[in-house]
mmCIF file of C-alpha atoms and ligand atoms in Angstrom:
data_model
loop_
_atom_site.group_PDB
_atom_site.id
_atom_site.type_symbol
_atom_site.label_atom_id
_atom_site.label_comp_id
_atom_site.label_asym_id
_atom_site.label_seq_id
_atom_site.Cartn_x
_atom_site.Cartn_y
_atom_site.Cartn_z
ATOM 1 C CA UNK A 1 -16.820 -16.982 17.970
ATOM 2 C CA UNK A 2 -19.889 -15.806 15.705
ATOM 3 C CA UNK A 3 -20.207 -17.133 12.808
ATOM 4 C CA UNK A 4 -22.450 -16.058 9.682
ATOM 5 C CA UNK A 5 -23.004 -17.832 6.427
ATOM 6 C CA UNK A 6 -23.473 -15.692 3.315
ATOM 7 C CA UNK A 7 -24.505 -16.454 -0.496
ATOM 8 C CA UNK A 8 -22.138 -14.061 -2.402
ATOM 9 C CA UNK A 9 -19.293 -11.978 -2.352
ATOM 10 C CA UNK A 10 -21.460 -8.713 -2.300
ATOM 11 C CA UNK A 11 -23.430 -10.355 1.010
ATOM 12 C CA UNK A 12 -20.362 -10.670 2.860
ATOM 13 C CA UNK A 13 -18.982 -7.241 1.879
ATOM 14 C CA UNK A 14 -21.935 -5.563 2.988
ATOM 15 C CA UNK A 15 -22.004 -7.594 6.342
ATOM 16 C CA UNK A 16 -18.138 -6.498 6.882
ATOM 17 C CA UNK A 17 -18.833 -2.899 5.866
ATOM 18 C CA UNK A 18 -21.885 -2.419 8.690
ATOM 19 C CA UNK A 19 -19.515 -3.868 11.618
ATOM 20 C CA UNK A 20 -16.920 -1.306 10.522
ATOM 21 C CA UNK A 21 -19.537 1.259 10.593
ATOM 22 C CA UNK A 22 -20.759 0.296 13.806
ATOM 23 C CA UNK A 23 -16.940 0.468 15.021
ATOM 24 C CA UNK A 24 -16.578 3.566 13.595
ATOM 25 C CA UNK A 25 -20.122 5.380 15.616
ATOM 26 C CA UNK A 26 -19.220 3.814 18.706
ATOM 27 C CA UNK A 27 -15.465 4.790 18.651
ATOM 28 C CA UNK A 28 -14.688 7.662 16.085
ATOM 29 C CA UNK A 29 -11.206 7.414 16.577
ATOM 30 C CA UNK A 30 -10.581 3.837 16.249
ATOM 31 C CA UNK A 31 -7.379 1.267 15.377
ATOM 32 C CA UNK A 32 -8.262 -0.081 12.021
ATOM 33 C CA UNK A 33 -6.366 -3.535 11.684
ATOM 34 C CA UNK A 34 -6.478 -3.746 7.689
ATOM 35 C CA UNK A 35 -5.689 -6.582 5.329
ATOM 36 C CA UNK A 36 -4.936 -6.885 1.571
ATOM 37 C CA UNK A 37 -5.861 -9.489 -1.320
ATOM 38 C CA UNK A 38 -8.992 -9.854 -3.134
ATOM 39 C CA UNK A 39 -10.583 -10.470 -0.150
ATOM 40 C CA UNK A 40 -11.787 -7.075 1.306
ATOM 41 C CA UNK A 41 -11.639 -5.242 -2.048
ATOM 42 C CA UNK A 42 -15.518 -4.769 -1.689
ATOM 43 C CA UNK A 43 -15.725 -4.286 1.690
ATOM 44 C CA UNK A 44 -13.548 -1.249 1.094
ATOM 45 C CA UNK A 45 -15.675 -0.005 -1.655
ATOM 46 C CA UNK A 46 -18.599 0.051 0.551
ATOM 47 C CA UNK A 47 -16.592 1.963 3.226
ATOM 48 C CA UNK A 48 -15.478 4.060 0.447
ATOM 49 C CA UNK A 49 -18.995 5.219 -0.123
ATOM 50 C CA UNK A 50 -20.288 5.029 3.139
ATOM 51 C CA UNK A 51 -17.482 7.816 4.154
ATOM 52 C CA UNK A 52 -18.442 9.451 0.376
ATOM 53 C CA UNK A 53 -21.929 10.011 1.912
ATOM 54 C CA UNK A 54 -20.649 11.148 5.562
ATOM 55 C CA UNK A 55 -21.523 8.140 6.722
ATOM 56 C CA UNK A 56 -18.367 7.142 8.669
ATOM 57 C CA UNK A 57 -15.674 9.382 8.757
ATOM 58 C CA UNK A 58 -11.530 8.409 9.037
ATOM 59 C CA UNK A 59 -10.014 11.560 10.153
ATOM 60 C CA UNK A 60 -9.431 10.721 13.304
ATOM 61 C CA UNK A 61 -8.470 6.568 12.467
ATOM 62 C CA UNK A 62 -5.600 4.800 12.822
ATOM 63 C CA UNK A 63 -4.746 1.867 10.977
ATOM 64 C CA UNK A 64 -2.262 -0.609 10.502
ATOM 65 C CA UNK A 65 -1.776 -3.229 7.875
ATOM 66 C CA UNK A 66 -0.816 -6.532 8.265
ATOM 67 C CA UNK A 67 1.898 -7.146 6.600
ATOM 68 C CA UNK A 68 4.037 -6.101 3.081
ATOM 69 C CA UNK A 69 6.500 -8.106 0.760
ATOM 70 C CA UNK A 70 10.314 -7.687 1.357
ATOM 71 C CA UNK A 71 11.854 -5.906 -1.375
ATOM 72 C CA UNK A 72 8.821 -3.365 -3.401
ATOM 73 C CA UNK A 73 8.859 0.304 -3.100
ATOM 74 C CA UNK A 74 5.917 1.815 -2.024
ATOM 75 C CA UNK A 75 5.070 2.647 -5.708
ATOM 76 C CA UNK A 76 6.043 -1.123 -6.820
ATOM 77 C CA UNK A 77 2.245 -1.357 -8.225
ATOM 78 C CA UNK A 78 1.725 -4.793 -6.448
ATOM 79 C CA UNK A 79 3.274 -3.506 -2.754
ATOM 80 C CA UNK A 80 0.917 -3.466 -0.021
ATOM 81 C CA UNK A 81 0.740 -0.278 0.401
ATOM 82 C CA UNK A 82 0.365 0.757 -3.591
ATOM 83 C CA UNK A 83 -2.510 -1.370 -2.857
ATOM 84 C CA UNK A 84 -4.303 0.234 0.530
ATOM 85 C CA UNK A 85 -3.815 4.059 -1.248
ATOM 86 C CA UNK A 86 -5.672 2.761 -4.704
ATOM 87 C CA UNK A 87 -8.346 0.380 -2.773
ATOM 88 C CA UNK A 88 -9.212 3.154 -0.008
ATOM 89 C CA UNK A 89 -6.697 5.443 1.216
ATOM 90 C CA UNK A 90 -6.784 8.175 -1.606
ATOM 91 C CA UNK A 91 -10.878 7.631 -1.527
ATOM 92 C CA UNK A 92 -11.076 8.477 2.058
ATOM 93 C CA UNK A 93 -10.754 11.310 4.753
ATOM 94 C CA UNK A 94 -7.735 9.448 6.197
ATOM 95 C CA UNK A 95 -4.599 11.609 7.333
ATOM 96 C CA UNK A 96 -1.359 9.888 6.817
ATOM 97 C CA UNK A 97 0.316 10.280 9.443
ATOM 98 C CA UNK A 98 -2.128 7.665 10.893
ATOM 99 C CA UNK A 99 -1.714 4.978 8.165
ATOM 100 C CA UNK A 100 1.033 2.651 9.036
ATOM 101 C CA UNK A 101 2.038 0.001 6.721
ATOM 102 C CA UNK A 102 5.467 -1.983 7.464
ATOM 103 C CA UNK A 103 8.131 -1.467 5.041
ATOM 104 C CA UNK A 104 9.756 -4.132 2.552
ATOM 105 C CA UNK A 105 12.602 -1.874 2.142
ATOM 106 C CA UNK A 106 14.101 -0.824 5.104
ATOM 107 C CA UNK A 107 17.778 -1.187 5.174
ATOM 108 C CA UNK A 108 17.950 -3.257 8.317
ATOM 109 C CA UNK A 109 14.333 -5.163 8.037
ATOM 110 C CA UNK A 110 14.778 -6.631 11.999
ATOM 111 C CA UNK A 111 14.727 -3.284 13.175
ATOM 112 C CA UNK A 112 11.851 -1.902 10.970
ATOM 113 C CA UNK A 113 10.157 -5.396 12.494
ATOM 114 C CA UNK A 114 10.997 -4.191 16.010
ATOM 115 C CA UNK A 115 9.626 -0.329 14.933
ATOM 116 C CA UNK A 116 6.319 -1.998 13.495
ATOM 117 C CA UNK A 117 6.283 -3.985 16.899
ATOM 118 C CA UNK A 118 6.501 -0.566 19.294
ATOM 119 C CA UNK A 119 4.381 1.259 16.665
ATOM 120 C CA UNK A 120 1.946 -0.864 17.478
ATOM 121 C CA UNK A 121 2.306 -0.967 21.165
ATOM 122 C CA UNK A 122 2.300 2.687 21.366
ATOM 123 C CA UNK A 123 -0.896 2.922 19.314
ATOM 124 C CA UNK A 124 -2.524 0.347 19.915
ATOM 125 C CA UNK A 125 -4.266 -1.882 21.267
ATOM 126 C CA UNK A 126 -5.932 -2.619 17.054
ATOM 127 C CA UNK A 127 -10.025 -2.428 18.148
ATOM 128 C CA UNK A 128 -10.872 -4.427 14.823
ATOM 129 C CA UNK A 129 -9.047 -6.436 12.902
ATOM 130 C CA UNK A 130 -9.842 -7.353 9.678
ATOM 131 C CA UNK A 131 -8.593 -10.428 8.616
ATOM 132 C CA UNK A 132 -8.494 -12.494 5.010
ATOM 133 C CA UNK A 133 -6.690 -16.468 5.115
ATOM 134 C CA UNK A 134 -4.480 -17.647 2.913
ATOM 135 C CA UNK A 135 -5.550 -21.161 1.026
ATOM 136 C CA UNK A 136 -3.170 -23.207 3.521
ATOM 137 C CA UNK A 137 -5.018 -21.244 6.166
ATOM 138 C CA UNK A 138 -1.920 -18.220 6.650
ATOM 139 C CA UNK A 139 -3.472 -15.036 7.868
ATOM 140 C CA UNK A 140 -0.993 -11.997 7.377
ATOM 141 C CA UNK A 141 1.579 -13.989 5.771
ATOM 142 C CA UNK A 142 2.264 -16.323 9.048
ATOM 143 C CA UNK A 143 2.593 -19.514 6.830
ATOM 144 C CA UNK A 144 1.714 -22.642 8.397
ATOM 145 C CA UNK A 145 4.119 -23.875 11.301
ATOM 146 C CA UNK A 146 4.400 -20.438 12.251
ATOM 147 C CA UNK A 147 4.697 -19.831 16.167
ATOM 148 C CA UNK A 148 1.573 -18.546 17.789
ATOM 149 C CA UNK A 149 3.755 -16.316 20.179
ATOM 150 C CA UNK A 150 5.728 -14.577 17.344
ATOM 151 C CA UNK A 151 5.364 -10.867 16.837
ATOM 152 C CA UNK A 152 6.089 -9.262 13.284
ATOM 153 C CA UNK A 153 8.889 -10.852 11.702
ATOM 154 C CA UNK A 154 10.111 -11.450 8.622
ATOM 155 C CA UNK A 155 8.893 -14.950 6.437
ATOM 156 C CA UNK A 156 9.784 -17.186 3.314
ATOM 157 C CA UNK A 157 6.786 -17.330 1.597
ATOM 158 C CA UNK A 158 5.180 -20.308 1.193
ATOM 159 C CA UNK A 159 5.552 -21.762 -2.480
ATOM 160 C CA UNK A 160 2.140 -22.061 -2.851
ATOM 161 C CA UNK A 161 1.331 -18.718 -1.670
ATOM 162 C CA UNK A 162 3.676 -17.293 -4.198
ATOM 163 C CA UNK A 163 1.692 -18.977 -6.824
ATOM 164 C CA UNK A 164 -1.435 -17.847 -5.466
ATOM 165 C CA UNK A 165 -0.213 -14.753 -6.099
ATOM 166 C CA UNK A 166 1.330 -15.228 -9.113
ATOM 167 C CA UNK A 167 -1.647 -13.995 -10.407
ATOM 168 C CA UNK A 168 -0.521 -10.019 -10.112
ATOM 169 C CA UNK A 169 2.430 -10.519 -11.509
ATOM 170 C CA UNK A 170 3.798 -10.746 -14.495
ATOM 171 C CA UNK A 171 4.867 -14.256 -13.905
ATOM 172 C CA UNK A 172 5.845 -15.968 -11.027
ATOM 173 C CA UNK A 173 9.886 -15.065 -10.753
ATOM 174 C CA UNK A 174 8.674 -11.637 -9.881
ATOM 175 C CA UNK A 175 6.980 -12.855 -6.984
ATOM 176 C CA UNK A 176 8.590 -11.501 -3.899
ATOM 177 C CA UNK A 177 10.082 -14.530 -1.620
ATOM 178 C CA UNK A 178 10.007 -13.261 1.605
ATOM 179 C CA UNK A 179 7.369 -10.651 3.303
ATOM 180 C CA UNK A 180 7.734 -8.565 6.501
ATOM 181 C CA UNK A 181 4.437 -9.627 8.890
ATOM 182 C CA UNK A 182 2.617 -9.204 12.169
ATOM 183 C CA UNK A 183 3.061 -12.038 13.960
ATOM 184 C CA UNK A 184 -0.185 -14.416 15.537
ATOM 185 C CA UNK A 185 0.294 -12.739 18.694
ATOM 186 C CA UNK A 186 0.388 -9.920 17.298
ATOM 187 C CA UNK A 187 -2.541 -9.870 15.680
ATOM 188 C CA UNK A 188 -4.527 -11.593 18.663
ATOM 189 C CA UNK A 189 -3.741 -8.308 20.731
ATOM 190 C CA UNK A 190 -6.630 -7.170 18.568
ATOM 191 C CA UNK A 191 -9.810 -6.602 20.648
ATOM 192 C CA UNK A 192 -12.072 -7.941 18.134
ATOM 193 C CA UNK A 193 -11.435 -10.054 14.414
ATOM 194 C CA UNK A 194 -13.340 -10.397 11.270
ATOM 195 C CA UNK A 195 -12.523 -13.147 9.043
ATOM 196 C CA UNK A 196 -13.947 -13.163 5.920
ATOM 197 C CA UNK A 197 -13.164 -15.752 3.419
ATOM 198 C CA UNK A 198 -15.163 -16.696 0.563
ATOM 199 C CA UNK A 199 -14.733 -19.048 -2.575
ATOM 200 C CA UNK A 200 -13.853 -22.617 -2.942
ATOM 201 C CA UNK A 201 -10.516 -22.274 -2.164
ATOM 202 C CA UNK A 202 -10.858 -21.409 1.512
ATOM 203 C CA UNK A 203 -14.011 -23.975 2.381
ATOM 204 C CA UNK A 204 -10.844 -26.643 3.813
ATOM 205 C CA UNK A 205 -9.108 -23.658 5.772
ATOM 206 C CA UNK A 206 -12.732 -22.594 7.356
ATOM 207 C CA UNK A 207 -13.829 -25.989 7.662
ATOM 208 C CA UNK A 208 -10.810 -26.555 9.895
ATOM 209 C CA UNK A 209 -11.349 -23.453 11.518
ATOM 210 C CA UNK A 210 -15.060 -24.113 12.507
ATOM 211 C CA UNK A 211 -14.111 -27.483 13.524
ATOM 212 C CA UNK A 212 -13.000 -25.886 16.643
ATOM 213 C CA UNK A 213 -9.203 -27.551 15.991
ATOM 214 C CA UNK A 214 -6.220 -25.610 17.491
ATOM 215 C CA UNK A 215 -3.183 -26.153 15.580
ATOM 216 C CA UNK A 216 -0.016 -24.726 14.108
ATOM 217 C CA UNK A 217 0.128 -26.355 11.313
ATOM 218 C CA UNK A 218 -3.018 -23.750 10.182
ATOM 219 C CA UNK A 219 -2.456 -20.075 11.462
ATOM 220 C CA UNK A 220 -6.237 -18.876 11.138
ATOM 221 C CA UNK A 221 -7.068 -21.852 13.528
ATOM 222 C CA UNK A 222 -5.793 -19.908 16.260
ATOM 223 C CA UNK A 223 -8.585 -17.870 16.353
ATOM 224 C CA UNK A 224 -10.456 -20.313 18.263
ATOM 225 C CA UNK A 225 -8.969 -18.710 21.167
ATOM 226 C CA UNK A 226 -9.735 -15.665 20.735
ATOM 227 C CA UNK A 227 -12.285 -14.631 22.639
ATOM 228 C CA UNK A 228 -14.384 -11.832 20.004
ATOM 229 C CA UNK A 229 -14.342 -13.096 16.259
ATOM 230 C CA UNK A 230 -16.717 -12.841 13.544
ATOM 231 C CA UNK A 231 -16.234 -15.112 10.722
ATOM 232 C CA UNK A 232 -18.100 -14.077 7.429
ATOM 233 C CA UNK A 233 -17.629 -16.733 5.040
ATOM 234 C CA UNK A 234 -19.399 -18.206 1.797
HETATM 235 C C1 LIG B 301 -2.332 -12.547 0.688
HETATM 236 C C2 LIG B 301 -2.020 -11.607 2.080
HETATM 237 C C3 LIG B 301 -3.395 -12.279 2.922
HETATM 238 C C4 LIG B 301 -4.651 -11.965 3.051
HETATM 239 C C5 LIG B 301 -3.857 -13.898 1.468
HETATM 240 C C6 LIG B 301 -5.539 -14.576 1.175
HETATM 241 O O1 LIG B 301 -1.185 -13.523 0.787
HETATM 242 N N1 LIG B 301 -0.788 -11.664 2.799
HETATM 243 O O2 LIG B 301 -3.158 -11.003 4.087
HETATM 244 O O3 LIG B 301 -5.157 -12.359 3.530
HETATM 245 O O4 LIG B 301 -3.365 -13.789 1.217
HETATM 246 O O5 LIG B 301 -5.326 -13.674 -0.144
HETATM 247 P P1 LIG B 301 -6.825 -12.730 -1.231
HETATM 248 O O6 LIG B 301 -7.815 -12.212 -0.252
HETATM 249 O O7 LIG B 301 -6.418 -12.653 -2.177
HETATM 250 O O8 LIG B 301 -7.530 -14.774 -1.316
#
């Protein structure tokens, strides 16, 4: 595991963008695993800039997002589809057909999980997976206690996760109770993983990860079992 300690959010975003840039220069048709949340926004800003300057291109890039809320249409301003459009996709030269995000409004959600996992298998493996981490150590929406062998599945969100994410909604009652997420094994199948974490609230999860602990009570700790992980934190 490569561990990079930074002093600012900007430094984390800058370093992360260098890793993504290198990946895209080495392999133009990379399959990228992408995350939502406030953590990767700075990284995405750098990628937009690099794309505008002609230093990287997304024209052959394929993306898979980690997760989506159940019940939110793509057009809902808190859906992860909407987030990705606003924070990255609409500003770069990616092709719509190369973007993959699970649908949280599919009639048959179990079938949607299966379909997503099959797409991952067909187009993957993911070359580089960008990850954030929840305050309780979740990755994607894999809450504490999730089986490490899990694949794309439906989860009931922890109350603490709903509270943490309520800041983006008018009130906590509007935060969906369920989500569809890539499983822990689906994430571990990626060739490389880049974990980003910044701030006091993430400190505990990161310290436990860096202690080498591996437990299903702390989903992010599974990264201790992966052979190519970079952690940038501050
Ligand atoms: C969200 C997402 C995760 C994200 C995490 C941290 O609920 N499902 O993919 O990494 O929580 O979010 P943030 O970056 O806003 O702290």
